[in-house]
GROMACS .gro file of C-alpha atoms in nm:
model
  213
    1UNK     CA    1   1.743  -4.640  -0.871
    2UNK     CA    2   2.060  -4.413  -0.796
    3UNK     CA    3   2.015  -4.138  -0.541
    4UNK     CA    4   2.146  -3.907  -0.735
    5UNK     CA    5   1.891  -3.968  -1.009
    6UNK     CA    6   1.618  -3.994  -0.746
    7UNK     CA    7   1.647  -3.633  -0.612
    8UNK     CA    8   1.709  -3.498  -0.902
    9UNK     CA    9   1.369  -3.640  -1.028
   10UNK     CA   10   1.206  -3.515  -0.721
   11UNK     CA   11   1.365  -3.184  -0.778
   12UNK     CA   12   1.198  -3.119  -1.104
   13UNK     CA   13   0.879  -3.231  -0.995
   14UNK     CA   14   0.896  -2.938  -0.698
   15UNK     CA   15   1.036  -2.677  -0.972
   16UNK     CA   16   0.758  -2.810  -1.211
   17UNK     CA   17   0.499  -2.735  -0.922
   18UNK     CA   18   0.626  -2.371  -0.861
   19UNK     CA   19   0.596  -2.325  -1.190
   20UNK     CA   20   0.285  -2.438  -1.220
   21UNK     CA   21   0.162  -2.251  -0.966
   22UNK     CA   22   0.290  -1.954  -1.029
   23UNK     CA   23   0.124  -1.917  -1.342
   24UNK     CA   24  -0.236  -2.006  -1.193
   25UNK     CA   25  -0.160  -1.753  -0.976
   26UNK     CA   26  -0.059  -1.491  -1.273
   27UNK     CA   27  -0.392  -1.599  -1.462
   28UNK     CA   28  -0.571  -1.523  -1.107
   29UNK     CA   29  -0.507  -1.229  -1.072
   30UNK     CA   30  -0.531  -1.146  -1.465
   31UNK     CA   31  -0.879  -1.205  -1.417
   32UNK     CA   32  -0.937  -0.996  -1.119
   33UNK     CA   33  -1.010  -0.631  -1.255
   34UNK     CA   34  -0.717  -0.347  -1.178
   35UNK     CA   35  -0.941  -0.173  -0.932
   36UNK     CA   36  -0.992  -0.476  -0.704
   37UNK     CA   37  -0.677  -0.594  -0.688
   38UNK     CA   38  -0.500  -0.629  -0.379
   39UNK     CA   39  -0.254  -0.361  -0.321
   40UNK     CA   40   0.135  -0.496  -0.282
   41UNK     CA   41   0.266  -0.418   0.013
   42UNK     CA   42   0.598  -0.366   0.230
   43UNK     CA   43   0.734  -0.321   0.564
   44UNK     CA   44   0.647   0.023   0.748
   45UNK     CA   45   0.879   0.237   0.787
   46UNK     CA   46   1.005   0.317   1.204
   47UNK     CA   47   1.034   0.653   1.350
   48UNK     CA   48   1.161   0.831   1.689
   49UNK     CA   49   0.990   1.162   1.733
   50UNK     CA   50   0.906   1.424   2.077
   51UNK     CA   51   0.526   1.457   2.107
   52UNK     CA   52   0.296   1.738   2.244
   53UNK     CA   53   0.345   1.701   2.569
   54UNK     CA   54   0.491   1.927   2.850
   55UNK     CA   55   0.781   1.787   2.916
   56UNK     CA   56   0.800   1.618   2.546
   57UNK     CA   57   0.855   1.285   2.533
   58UNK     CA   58   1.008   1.068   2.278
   59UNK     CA   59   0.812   0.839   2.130
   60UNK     CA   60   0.899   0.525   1.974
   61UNK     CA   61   0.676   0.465   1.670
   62UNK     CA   62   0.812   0.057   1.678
   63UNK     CA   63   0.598   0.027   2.004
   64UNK     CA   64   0.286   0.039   1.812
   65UNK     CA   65   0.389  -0.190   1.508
   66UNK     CA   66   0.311  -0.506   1.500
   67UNK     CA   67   0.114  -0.504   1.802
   68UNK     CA   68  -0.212  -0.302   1.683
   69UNK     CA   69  -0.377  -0.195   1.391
   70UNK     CA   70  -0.211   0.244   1.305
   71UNK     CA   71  -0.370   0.467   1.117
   72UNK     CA   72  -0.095   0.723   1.011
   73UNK     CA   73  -0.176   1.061   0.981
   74UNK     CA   74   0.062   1.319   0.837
   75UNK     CA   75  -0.088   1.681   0.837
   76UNK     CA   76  -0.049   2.033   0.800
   77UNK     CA   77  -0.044   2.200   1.098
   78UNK     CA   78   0.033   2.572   0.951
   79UNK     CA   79  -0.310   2.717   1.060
   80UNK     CA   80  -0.333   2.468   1.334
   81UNK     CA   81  -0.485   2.170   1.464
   82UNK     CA   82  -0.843   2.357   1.475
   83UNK     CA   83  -0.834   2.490   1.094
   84UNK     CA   84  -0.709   2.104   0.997
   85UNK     CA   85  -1.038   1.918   0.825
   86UNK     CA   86  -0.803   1.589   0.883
   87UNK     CA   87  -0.714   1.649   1.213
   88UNK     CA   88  -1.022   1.824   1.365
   89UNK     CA   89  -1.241   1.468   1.278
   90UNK     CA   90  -0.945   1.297   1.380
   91UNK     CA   91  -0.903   1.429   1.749
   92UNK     CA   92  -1.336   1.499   1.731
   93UNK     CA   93  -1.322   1.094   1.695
   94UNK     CA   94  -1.067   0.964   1.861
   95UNK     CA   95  -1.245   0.780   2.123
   96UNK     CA   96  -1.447   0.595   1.852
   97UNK     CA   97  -1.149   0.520   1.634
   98UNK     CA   98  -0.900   0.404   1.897
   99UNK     CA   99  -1.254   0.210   2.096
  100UNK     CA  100  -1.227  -0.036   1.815
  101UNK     CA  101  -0.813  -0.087   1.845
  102UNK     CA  102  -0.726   0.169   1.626
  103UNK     CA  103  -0.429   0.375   1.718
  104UNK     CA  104  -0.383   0.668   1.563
  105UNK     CA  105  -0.052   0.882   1.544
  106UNK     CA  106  -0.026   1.181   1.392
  107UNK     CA  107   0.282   1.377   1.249
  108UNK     CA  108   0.342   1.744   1.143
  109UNK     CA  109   0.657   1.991   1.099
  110UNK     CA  110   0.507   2.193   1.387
  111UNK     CA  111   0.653   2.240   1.708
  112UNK     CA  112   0.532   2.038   2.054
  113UNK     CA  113   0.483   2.424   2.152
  114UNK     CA  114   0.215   2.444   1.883
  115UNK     CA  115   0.074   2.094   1.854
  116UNK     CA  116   0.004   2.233   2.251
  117UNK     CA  117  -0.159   2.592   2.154
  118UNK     CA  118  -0.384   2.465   1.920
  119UNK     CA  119  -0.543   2.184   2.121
  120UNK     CA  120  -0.604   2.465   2.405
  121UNK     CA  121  -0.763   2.701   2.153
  122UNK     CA  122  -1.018   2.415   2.061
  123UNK     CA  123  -1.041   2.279   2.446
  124UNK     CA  124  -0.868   1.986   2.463
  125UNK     CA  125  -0.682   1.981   2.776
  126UNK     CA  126  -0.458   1.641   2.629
  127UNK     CA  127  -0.477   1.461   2.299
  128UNK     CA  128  -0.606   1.065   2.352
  129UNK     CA  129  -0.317   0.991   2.105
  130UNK     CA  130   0.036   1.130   2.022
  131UNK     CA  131   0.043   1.457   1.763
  132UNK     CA  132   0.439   1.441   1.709
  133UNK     CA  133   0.700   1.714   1.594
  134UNK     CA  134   0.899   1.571   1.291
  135UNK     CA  135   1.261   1.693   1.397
  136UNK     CA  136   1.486   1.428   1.452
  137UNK     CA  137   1.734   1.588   1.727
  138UNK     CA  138   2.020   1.323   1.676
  139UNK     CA  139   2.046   1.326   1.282
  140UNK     CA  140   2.084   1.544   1.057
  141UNK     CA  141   1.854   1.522   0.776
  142UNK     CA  142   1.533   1.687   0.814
  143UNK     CA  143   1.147   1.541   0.845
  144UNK     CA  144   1.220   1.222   0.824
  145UNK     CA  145   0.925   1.060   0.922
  146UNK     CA  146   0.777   1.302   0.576
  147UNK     CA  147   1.031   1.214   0.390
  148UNK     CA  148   1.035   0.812   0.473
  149UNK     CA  149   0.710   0.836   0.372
  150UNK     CA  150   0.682   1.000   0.054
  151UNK     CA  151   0.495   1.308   0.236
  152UNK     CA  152   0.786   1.575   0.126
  153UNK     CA  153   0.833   1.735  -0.171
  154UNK     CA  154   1.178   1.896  -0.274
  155UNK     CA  155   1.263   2.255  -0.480
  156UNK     CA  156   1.098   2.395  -0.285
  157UNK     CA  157   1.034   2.185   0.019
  158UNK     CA  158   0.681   2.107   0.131
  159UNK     CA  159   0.511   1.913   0.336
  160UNK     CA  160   0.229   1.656   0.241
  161UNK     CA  161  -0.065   1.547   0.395
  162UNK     CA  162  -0.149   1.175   0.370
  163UNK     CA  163  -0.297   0.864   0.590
  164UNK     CA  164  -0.161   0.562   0.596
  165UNK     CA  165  -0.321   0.226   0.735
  166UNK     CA  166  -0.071   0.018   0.905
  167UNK     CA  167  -0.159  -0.371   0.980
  168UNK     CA  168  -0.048  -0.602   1.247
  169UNK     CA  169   0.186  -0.773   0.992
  170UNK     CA  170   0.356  -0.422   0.980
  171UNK     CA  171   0.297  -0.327   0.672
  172UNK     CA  172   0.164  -0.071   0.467
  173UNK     CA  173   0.034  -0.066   0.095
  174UNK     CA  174   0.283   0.020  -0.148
  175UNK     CA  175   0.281   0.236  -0.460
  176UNK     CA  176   0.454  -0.008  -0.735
  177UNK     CA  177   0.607   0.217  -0.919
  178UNK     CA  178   0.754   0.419  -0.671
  179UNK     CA  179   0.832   0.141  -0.413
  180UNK     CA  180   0.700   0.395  -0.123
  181UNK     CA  181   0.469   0.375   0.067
  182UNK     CA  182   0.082   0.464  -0.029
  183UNK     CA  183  -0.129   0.679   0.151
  184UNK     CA  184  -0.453   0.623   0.103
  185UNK     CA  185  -0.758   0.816  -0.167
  186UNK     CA  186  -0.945   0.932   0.059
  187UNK     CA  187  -0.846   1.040   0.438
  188UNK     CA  188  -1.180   1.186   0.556
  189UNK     CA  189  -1.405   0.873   0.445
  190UNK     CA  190  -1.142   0.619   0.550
  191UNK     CA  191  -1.138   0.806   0.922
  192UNK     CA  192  -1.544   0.789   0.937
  193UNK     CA  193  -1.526   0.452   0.824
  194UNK     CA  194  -1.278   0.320   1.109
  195UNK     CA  195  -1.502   0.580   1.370
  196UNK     CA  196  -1.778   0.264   1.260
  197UNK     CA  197  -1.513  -0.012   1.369
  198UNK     CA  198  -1.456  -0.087   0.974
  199UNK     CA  199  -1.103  -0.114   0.800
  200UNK     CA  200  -1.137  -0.019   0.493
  201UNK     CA  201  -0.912  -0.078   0.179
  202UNK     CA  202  -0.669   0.201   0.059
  203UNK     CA  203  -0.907   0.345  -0.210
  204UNK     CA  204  -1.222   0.313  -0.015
  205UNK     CA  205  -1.464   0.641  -0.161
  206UNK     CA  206  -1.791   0.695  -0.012
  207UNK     CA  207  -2.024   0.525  -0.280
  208UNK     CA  208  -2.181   0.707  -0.519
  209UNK     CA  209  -2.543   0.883  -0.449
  210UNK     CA  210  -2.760   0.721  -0.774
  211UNK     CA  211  -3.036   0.984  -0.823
  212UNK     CA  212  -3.352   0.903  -0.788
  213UNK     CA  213  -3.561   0.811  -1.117
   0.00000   0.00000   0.00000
């Protein structure tokens, strides 16, 4: 038989395959309800930001990725880390969280100045993990850790408070429509859940309490 016609034969039985494939795959996950399928994902987004030290330093969010498991937490830190419901279980569980390999980083449009003032006020001499000022000194556009993320809203400008869960792969789940990234449903559960060593899926909820009969 020619060459020519050999590969070419072979070629359509690989396309033929892909195909093939591809549509057991489409009828997969067709048969998987919307709910519980997996989320798509895409590459996590880096950042270079001054944390709440004294000095500040710079900190390189691309140290962490890839190397651990993050859990991303954007907040609001206009009444301060101590009036925060996210933050306060956050820094009142760090130790658990980050026991299990967690590491937590946590963003806010605060100043270092502040991040500082408010971990005083609830006595906490130094944070276990970096609480970083969103001001990028050598560009120009503003937030953009907030605004890589989805977490900033325009006319008028606000900030948005969201967790993300960042895997080893680098990655983070992805809204489709939008192409950004997702945070996830429910901050507060998905915090107590990692304090128990467990990561959880993006729209993990507490389950439901069925009364008693």
């Amino acid at each position: 038989m020619d060459r020519r016609l050999w590969l070419l034969g072979f070629a359509g039985i690989v396309i033929l395959g892909m195909v093939l494939f591809a549509q057991q795959r489409q009828e997969y996950f067709r048969s998987i309800p919307p709910g519980e399928r997996p989320l798509p994902r895409r590459a996590a987004q880096s950042f270079q930001l001054y944390d709440e030290r004294k000095p500040s330093q710079l900190v390189k969010f691309e140290r962490y990725l890839g190397r651990t498991q993050i859990v991303l937490v954007f907040f609001d830190a206009s009444k301060g880390l101590e009036n925060n419901k996210l933050m306060a279980f956050a820094l009142e569980h760090a130790n658990e969280i980050q026991g299990h390999g967690y590491q937590l980083v946590a963003v806010s449009s605060a100043t270092p100045s502040a991040h500082r003032a408010s971990l005083q006020s609830m006595g906490i001499e130094k944070s276990s993990f970096p609480i970083l000022t969103d001001i990028d000194v050598r560009g120009p556009e503003p937030l953009p850790a907030h605004r890589s993320y989805g977490m900033l809203e325009e006319r008028p400008t606000r900030t948005l408070e969201g967790l993300f869960l960042i895997d080893r792969r680098q990655t983070v789940a992805m809204d489709p429509v939008s192409g950004q990234a997702r945070p996830v449903d429910d901050p507060l559960y998905v915090l107590s859940e990692l304090a128990k060593g467990v990561w959880p899926d993006e729209r993990a909820h507490p389950e439901p309490v069925t009364p008693a009969e």
